Short mmCIF file of C-alpha atoms in Angstrom, two decimals:
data_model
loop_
_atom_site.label_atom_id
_atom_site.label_comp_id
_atom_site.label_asym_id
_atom_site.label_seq_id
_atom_site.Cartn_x
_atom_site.Cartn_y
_atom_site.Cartn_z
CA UNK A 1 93.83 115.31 118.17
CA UNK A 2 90.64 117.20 116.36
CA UNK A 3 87.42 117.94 118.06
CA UNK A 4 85.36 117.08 120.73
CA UNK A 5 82.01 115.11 119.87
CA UNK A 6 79.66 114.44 122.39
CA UNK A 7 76.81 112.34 122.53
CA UNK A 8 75.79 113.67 125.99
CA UNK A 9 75.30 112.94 129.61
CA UNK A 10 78.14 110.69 130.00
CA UNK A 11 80.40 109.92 133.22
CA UNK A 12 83.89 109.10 132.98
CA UNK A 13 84.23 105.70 134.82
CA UNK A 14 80.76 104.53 133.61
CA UNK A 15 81.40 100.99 131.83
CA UNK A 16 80.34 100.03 128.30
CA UNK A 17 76.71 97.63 128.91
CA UNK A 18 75.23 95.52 126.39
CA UNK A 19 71.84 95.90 125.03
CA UNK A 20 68.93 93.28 126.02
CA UNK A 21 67.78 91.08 123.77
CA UNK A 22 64.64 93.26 123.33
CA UNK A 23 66.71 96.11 121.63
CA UNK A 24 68.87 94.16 119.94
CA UNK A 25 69.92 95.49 116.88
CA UNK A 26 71.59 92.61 115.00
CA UNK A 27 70.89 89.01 114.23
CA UNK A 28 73.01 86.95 116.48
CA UNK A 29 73.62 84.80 113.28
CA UNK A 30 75.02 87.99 111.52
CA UNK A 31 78.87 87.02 110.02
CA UNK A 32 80.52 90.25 111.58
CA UNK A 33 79.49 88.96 115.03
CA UNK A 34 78.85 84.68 114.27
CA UNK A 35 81.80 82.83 112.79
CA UNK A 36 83.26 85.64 110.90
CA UNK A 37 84.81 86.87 114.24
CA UNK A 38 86.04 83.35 115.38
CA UNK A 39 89.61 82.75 115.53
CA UNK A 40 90.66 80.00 112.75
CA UNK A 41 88.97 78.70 110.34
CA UNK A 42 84.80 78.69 110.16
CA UNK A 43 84.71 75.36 112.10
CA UNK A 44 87.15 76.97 114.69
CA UNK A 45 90.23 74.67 113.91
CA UNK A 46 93.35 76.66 113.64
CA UNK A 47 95.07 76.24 110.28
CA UNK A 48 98.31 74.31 109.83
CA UNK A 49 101.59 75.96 110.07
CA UNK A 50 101.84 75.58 106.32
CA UNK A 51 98.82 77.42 105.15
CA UNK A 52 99.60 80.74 105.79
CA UNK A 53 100.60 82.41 102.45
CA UNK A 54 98.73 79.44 100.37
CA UNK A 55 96.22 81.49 98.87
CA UNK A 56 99.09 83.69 97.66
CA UNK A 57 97.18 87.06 97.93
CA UNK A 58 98.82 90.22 99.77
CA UNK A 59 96.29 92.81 100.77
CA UNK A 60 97.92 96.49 100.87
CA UNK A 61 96.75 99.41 102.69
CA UNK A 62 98.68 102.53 102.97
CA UNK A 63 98.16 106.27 103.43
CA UNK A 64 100.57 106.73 100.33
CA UNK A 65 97.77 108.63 98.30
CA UNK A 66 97.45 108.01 94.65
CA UNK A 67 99.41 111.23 93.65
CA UNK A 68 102.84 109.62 93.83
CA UNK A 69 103.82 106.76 92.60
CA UNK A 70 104.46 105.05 95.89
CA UNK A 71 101.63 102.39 95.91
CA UNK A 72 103.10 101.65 92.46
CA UNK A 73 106.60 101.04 93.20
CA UNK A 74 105.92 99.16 96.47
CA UNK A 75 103.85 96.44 93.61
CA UNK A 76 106.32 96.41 91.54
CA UNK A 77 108.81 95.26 94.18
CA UNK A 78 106.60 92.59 94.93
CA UNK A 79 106.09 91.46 91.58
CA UNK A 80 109.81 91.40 91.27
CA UNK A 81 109.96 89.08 94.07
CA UNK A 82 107.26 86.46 93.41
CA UNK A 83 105.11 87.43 89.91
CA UNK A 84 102.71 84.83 90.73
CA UNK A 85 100.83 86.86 93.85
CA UNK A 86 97.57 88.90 93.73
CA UNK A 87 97.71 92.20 95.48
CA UNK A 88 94.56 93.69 96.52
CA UNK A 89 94.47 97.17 97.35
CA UNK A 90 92.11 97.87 100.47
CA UNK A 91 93.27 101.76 100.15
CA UNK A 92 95.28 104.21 100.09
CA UNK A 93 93.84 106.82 101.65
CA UNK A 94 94.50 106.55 105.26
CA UNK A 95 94.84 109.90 106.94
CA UNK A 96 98.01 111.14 106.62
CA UNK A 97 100.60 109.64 109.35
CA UNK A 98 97.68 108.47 111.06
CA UNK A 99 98.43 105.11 112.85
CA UNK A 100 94.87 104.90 114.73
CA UNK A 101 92.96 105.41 111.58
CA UNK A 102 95.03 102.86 109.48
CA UNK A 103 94.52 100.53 112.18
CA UNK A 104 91.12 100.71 112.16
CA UNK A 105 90.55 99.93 108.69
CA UNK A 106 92.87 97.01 108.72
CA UNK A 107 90.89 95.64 111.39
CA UNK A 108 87.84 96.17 109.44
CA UNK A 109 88.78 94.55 105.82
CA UNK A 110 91.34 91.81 107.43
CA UNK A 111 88.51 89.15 107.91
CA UNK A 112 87.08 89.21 104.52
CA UNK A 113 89.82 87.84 102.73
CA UNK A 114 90.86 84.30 102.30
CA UNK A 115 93.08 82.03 104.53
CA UNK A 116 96.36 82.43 104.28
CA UNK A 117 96.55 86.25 102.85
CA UNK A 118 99.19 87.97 103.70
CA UNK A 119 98.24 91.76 105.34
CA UNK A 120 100.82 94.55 104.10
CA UNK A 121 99.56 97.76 105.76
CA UNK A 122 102.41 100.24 106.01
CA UNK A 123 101.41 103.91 108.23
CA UNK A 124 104.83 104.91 109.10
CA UNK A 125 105.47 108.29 110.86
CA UNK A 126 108.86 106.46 112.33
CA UNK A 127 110.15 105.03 109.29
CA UNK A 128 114.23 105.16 109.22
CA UNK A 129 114.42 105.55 113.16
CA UNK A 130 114.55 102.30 115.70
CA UNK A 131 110.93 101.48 115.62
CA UNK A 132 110.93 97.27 114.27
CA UNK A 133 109.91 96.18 110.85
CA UNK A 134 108.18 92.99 112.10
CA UNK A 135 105.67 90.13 110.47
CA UNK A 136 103.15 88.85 112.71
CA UNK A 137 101.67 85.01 112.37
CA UNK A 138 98.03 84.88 113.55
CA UNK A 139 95.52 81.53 113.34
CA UNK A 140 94.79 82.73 109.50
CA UNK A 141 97.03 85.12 108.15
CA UNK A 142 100.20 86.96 108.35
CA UNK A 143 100.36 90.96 109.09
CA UNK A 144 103.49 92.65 107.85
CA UNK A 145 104.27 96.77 108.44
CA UNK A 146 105.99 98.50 111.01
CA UNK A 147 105.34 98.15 115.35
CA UNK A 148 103.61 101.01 115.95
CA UNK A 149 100.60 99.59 117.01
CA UNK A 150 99.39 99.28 113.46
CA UNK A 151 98.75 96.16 113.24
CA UNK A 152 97.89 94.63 116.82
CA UNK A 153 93.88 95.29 116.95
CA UNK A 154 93.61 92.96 113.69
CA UNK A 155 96.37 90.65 114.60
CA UNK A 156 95.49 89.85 118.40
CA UNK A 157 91.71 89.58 116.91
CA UNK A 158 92.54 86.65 114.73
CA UNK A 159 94.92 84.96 117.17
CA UNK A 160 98.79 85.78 117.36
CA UNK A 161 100.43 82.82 117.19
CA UNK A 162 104.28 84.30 116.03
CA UNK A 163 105.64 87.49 115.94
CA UNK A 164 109.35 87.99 114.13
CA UNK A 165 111.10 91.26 113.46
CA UNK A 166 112.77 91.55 109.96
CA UNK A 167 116.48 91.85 109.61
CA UNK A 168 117.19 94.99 107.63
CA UNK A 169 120.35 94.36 106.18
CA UNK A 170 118.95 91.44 104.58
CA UNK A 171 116.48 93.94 102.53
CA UNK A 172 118.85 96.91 100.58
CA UNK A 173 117.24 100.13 100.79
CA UNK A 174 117.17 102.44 97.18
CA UNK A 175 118.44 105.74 97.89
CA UNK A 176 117.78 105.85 101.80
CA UNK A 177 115.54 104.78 104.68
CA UNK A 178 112.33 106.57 104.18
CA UNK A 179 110.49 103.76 102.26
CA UNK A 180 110.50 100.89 103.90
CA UNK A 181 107.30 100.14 102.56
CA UNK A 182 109.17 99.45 98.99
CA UNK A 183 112.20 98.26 100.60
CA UNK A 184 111.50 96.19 103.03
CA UNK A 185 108.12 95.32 103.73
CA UNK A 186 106.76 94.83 100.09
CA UNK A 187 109.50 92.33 99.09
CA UNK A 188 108.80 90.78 102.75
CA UNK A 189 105.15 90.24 101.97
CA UNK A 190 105.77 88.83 98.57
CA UNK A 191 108.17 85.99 100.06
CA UNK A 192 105.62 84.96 102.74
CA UNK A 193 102.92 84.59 100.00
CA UNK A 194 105.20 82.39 97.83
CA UNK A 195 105.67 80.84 100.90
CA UNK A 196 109.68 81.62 101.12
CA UNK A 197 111.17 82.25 104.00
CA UNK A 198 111.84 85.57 104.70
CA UNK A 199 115.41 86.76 106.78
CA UNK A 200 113.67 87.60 110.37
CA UNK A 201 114.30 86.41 113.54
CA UNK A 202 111.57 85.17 115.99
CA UNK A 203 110.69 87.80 119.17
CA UNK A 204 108.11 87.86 122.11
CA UNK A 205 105.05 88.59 120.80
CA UNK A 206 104.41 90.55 124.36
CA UNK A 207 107.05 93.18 122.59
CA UNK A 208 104.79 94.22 119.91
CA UNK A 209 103.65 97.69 120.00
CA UNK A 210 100.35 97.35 121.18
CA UNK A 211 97.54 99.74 120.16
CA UNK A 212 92.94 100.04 121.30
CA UNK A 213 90.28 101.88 119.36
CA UNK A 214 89.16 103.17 123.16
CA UNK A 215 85.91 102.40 124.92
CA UNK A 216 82.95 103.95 124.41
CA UNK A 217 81.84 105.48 128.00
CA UNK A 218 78.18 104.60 128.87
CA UNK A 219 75.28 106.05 131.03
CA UNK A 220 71.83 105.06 131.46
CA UNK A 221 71.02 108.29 129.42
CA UNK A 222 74.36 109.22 127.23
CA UNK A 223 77.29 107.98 125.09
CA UNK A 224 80.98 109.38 124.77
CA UNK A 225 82.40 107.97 121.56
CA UNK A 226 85.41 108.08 118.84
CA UNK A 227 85.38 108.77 115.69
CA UNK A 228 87.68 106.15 114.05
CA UNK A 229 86.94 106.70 110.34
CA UNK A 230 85.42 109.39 107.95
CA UNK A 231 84.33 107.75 104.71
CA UNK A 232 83.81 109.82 101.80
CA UNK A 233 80.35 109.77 102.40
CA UNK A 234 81.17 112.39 105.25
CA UNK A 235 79.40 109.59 107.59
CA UNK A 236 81.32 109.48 111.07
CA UNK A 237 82.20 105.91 111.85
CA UNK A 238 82.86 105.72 115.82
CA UNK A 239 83.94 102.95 117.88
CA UNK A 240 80.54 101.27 119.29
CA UNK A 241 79.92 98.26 118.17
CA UNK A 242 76.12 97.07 117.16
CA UNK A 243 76.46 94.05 119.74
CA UNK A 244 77.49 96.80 122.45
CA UNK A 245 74.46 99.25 121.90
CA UNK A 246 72.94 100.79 125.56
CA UNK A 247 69.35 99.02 125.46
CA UNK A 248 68.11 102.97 125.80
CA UNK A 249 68.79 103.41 122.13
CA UNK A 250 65.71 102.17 120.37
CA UNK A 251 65.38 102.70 116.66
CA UNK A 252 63.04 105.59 116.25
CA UNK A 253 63.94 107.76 119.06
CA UNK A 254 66.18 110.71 118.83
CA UNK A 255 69.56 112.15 120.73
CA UNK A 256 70.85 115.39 120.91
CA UNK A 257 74.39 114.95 119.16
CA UNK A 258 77.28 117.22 119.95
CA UNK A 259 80.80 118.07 119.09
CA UNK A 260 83.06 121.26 120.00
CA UNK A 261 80.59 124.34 120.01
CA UNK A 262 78.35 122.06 117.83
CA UNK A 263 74.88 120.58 118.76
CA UNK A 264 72.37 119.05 116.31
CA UNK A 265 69.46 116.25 116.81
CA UNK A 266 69.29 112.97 114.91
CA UNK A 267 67.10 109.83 114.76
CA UNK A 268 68.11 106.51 114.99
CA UNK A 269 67.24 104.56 111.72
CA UNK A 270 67.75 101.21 110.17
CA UNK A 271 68.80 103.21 106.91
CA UNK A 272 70.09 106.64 105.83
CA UNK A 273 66.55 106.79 103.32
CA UNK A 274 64.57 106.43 106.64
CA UNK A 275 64.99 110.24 106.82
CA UNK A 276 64.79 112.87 105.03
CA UNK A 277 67.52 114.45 103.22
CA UNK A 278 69.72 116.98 104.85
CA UNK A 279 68.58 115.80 108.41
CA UNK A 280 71.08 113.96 111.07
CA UNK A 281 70.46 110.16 111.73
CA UNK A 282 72.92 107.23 113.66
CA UNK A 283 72.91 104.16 112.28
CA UNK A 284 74.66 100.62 112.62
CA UNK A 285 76.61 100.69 108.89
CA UNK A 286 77.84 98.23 107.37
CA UNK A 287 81.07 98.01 109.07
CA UNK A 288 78.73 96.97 112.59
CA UNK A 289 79.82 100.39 114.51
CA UNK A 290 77.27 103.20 114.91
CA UNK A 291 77.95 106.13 112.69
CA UNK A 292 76.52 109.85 112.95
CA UNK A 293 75.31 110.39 109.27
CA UNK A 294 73.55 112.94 107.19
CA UNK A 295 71.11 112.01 104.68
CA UNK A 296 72.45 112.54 101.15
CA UNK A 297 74.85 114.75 103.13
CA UNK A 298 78.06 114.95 105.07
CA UNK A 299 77.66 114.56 108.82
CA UNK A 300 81.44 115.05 109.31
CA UNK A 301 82.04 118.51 107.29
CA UNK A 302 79.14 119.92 109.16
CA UNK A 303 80.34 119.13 113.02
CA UNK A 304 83.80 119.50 112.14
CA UNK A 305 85.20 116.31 112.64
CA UNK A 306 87.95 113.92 111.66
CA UNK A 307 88.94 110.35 112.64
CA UNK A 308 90.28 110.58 116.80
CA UNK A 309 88.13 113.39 117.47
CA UNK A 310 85.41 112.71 120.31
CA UNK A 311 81.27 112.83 120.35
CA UNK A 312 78.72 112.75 122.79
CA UNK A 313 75.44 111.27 122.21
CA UNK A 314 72.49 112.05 124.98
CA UNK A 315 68.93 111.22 124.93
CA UNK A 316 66.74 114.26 124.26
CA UNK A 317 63.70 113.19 126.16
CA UNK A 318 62.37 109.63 127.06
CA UNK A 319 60.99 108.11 124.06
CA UNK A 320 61.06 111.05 122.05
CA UNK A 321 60.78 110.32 118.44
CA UNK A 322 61.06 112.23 115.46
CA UNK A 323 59.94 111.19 111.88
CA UNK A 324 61.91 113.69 109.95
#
């Protein structure tokens, strides 16, 4: 799916290797990779069985849009079930039936919000056929939506402790099975964060649809990388993480970066302003993954490129460094 992004000289087989210390990019101390990442609660206890749903707050995330009035109906089913929640919308703009890109951003956003939020993300291609509805019990939170994979990089992150699927004649669809999200999921989410207990049965969490972002593929001179997420920015958010950085790419020196019939060159900077505008830079955003970016521009409409497609990332010379 989409094109091919390279960020060169890489070798399929060639593992993923940390950066030394010297080229370290991000303060050990920083919450993304310190205690925000730990599984529980900041000391690392696990919370009680009864916590989860306390702070009565459902986040939603969806690739509904904002033309219809999906996202609408799906709160106003929850409201109907318990009016005492909070529903925070994370978005609604997914790609369209795109399960690895919903994914993604769940994964990003779930460890911001409070203990005991309940996580309604609902990317359904397989809505209505014999894929599960299921709700997922991690050290923190629960994750609600359908087992397509949608939900495991967040949930086996934080610690799955309990995974049930949701029995469906318990929830009556409105006018037939394409919106489960309203139907079924919605009302679900609303009863776990009034702390009610929902009609599901309990099931091996081994069964759950189980889903990876992909690894990066090093070499001591090139990177082959994913693009998980285009933000509206146009920068290209891939799946190499700051703390997993080859200790070749130093901050000031730049790679040749290339996608399907594409090639361009861009620095590595601490900031998008570190350049000037119009030219190609990577940089460690704020979501800790290395993006390909344009200064006050849109790296992703320019190589062509959508969340799954591919890039390559390749040294240009040793120590080469360009100020532009």
């Amino acid at each position: 799916m989409g094109l091919d992004l390279v960020i060169s000289s890489y070798s399929a087989g060639n593992s993923l290797r940390k950066s030394s210390t010297s080229h370290s990019l991000i303060d050990p101390s920083f919450p993304l990779y310190g205690k925000f990442f730990a599984r529980g609660n900041a000391d690392g206890r696990d919370m009680g069985e009864g916590a989860a749903g306390a702070a009565r707050v459902v986040s939603f995330l969806t690739d509904y849009g904002l033309d219809d009035p999906y996202v609408g109906e799906v709160k106003a089913r929850m409201l109907s079930v318990c009016g005492e929640i909070r529903v925070i919308d994370v978005t609604h703009s997914v790609e369209r039936q795109n399960v690895l890109h919903g994914a993604f951003l769940l994964y990003l956003s779930y460890r911001f919000f409070p203990d005991g939020t309940v996580h309604l993300a609902v990317v359904d291609p397989g809505v209505g056929t014999e894929r599960r509805c299921i709700a997922i019990r991690t050290r923190r939170y629960w994750f609600v939506g359908p087992d397509n994979g949608l939900l495991y990089p967040a949930a086996s992150e934080d610690g799955i402790l309990r995974c049930y699927e949701i029995d469906l004649d318990a929830y009556p669809r409105y006018g037939g099975e394409t919106f489960h999200g309203r139907d079924v999921f919605g009302p679900v989410a609303a009863e776990l964060a009034c702390g009610a207990s929902p009609k599901m049965r309990e099931v091996d969490p081994e069964t759950v649809q189980k889903l990876d972002f992909g690894r990066p593929v090093v070499t001591d001179r090139g990177v082959r990388v994913k693009v998980l997420h285009v933000d509206r920015f146009g920068n290209c958010i891939t799946n190499l993480r700051a703390d997993e950085l080859p200790s070749w790419m130093r901050y000031g020196d730049t790679f040749s970066v290339r996608s399907a019939g594409k090639e361009v060159r861009a620095r590595f900077a601490r900031a998008y302003g570190e350049v000037q505008p119009g030219k190609f830079l990577l940089t460690v955003g704020g979501t800790g993954f290395l993006e390909v970016s344009v200064s006050m521009g849109d790296a992703a409409r320019q190589l062509g490129v959508r969340p799954g497609s591919e890039l390559v990332v390749e040294q240009n010379e040793v120590g080469s460094v360009d100020r532009g």
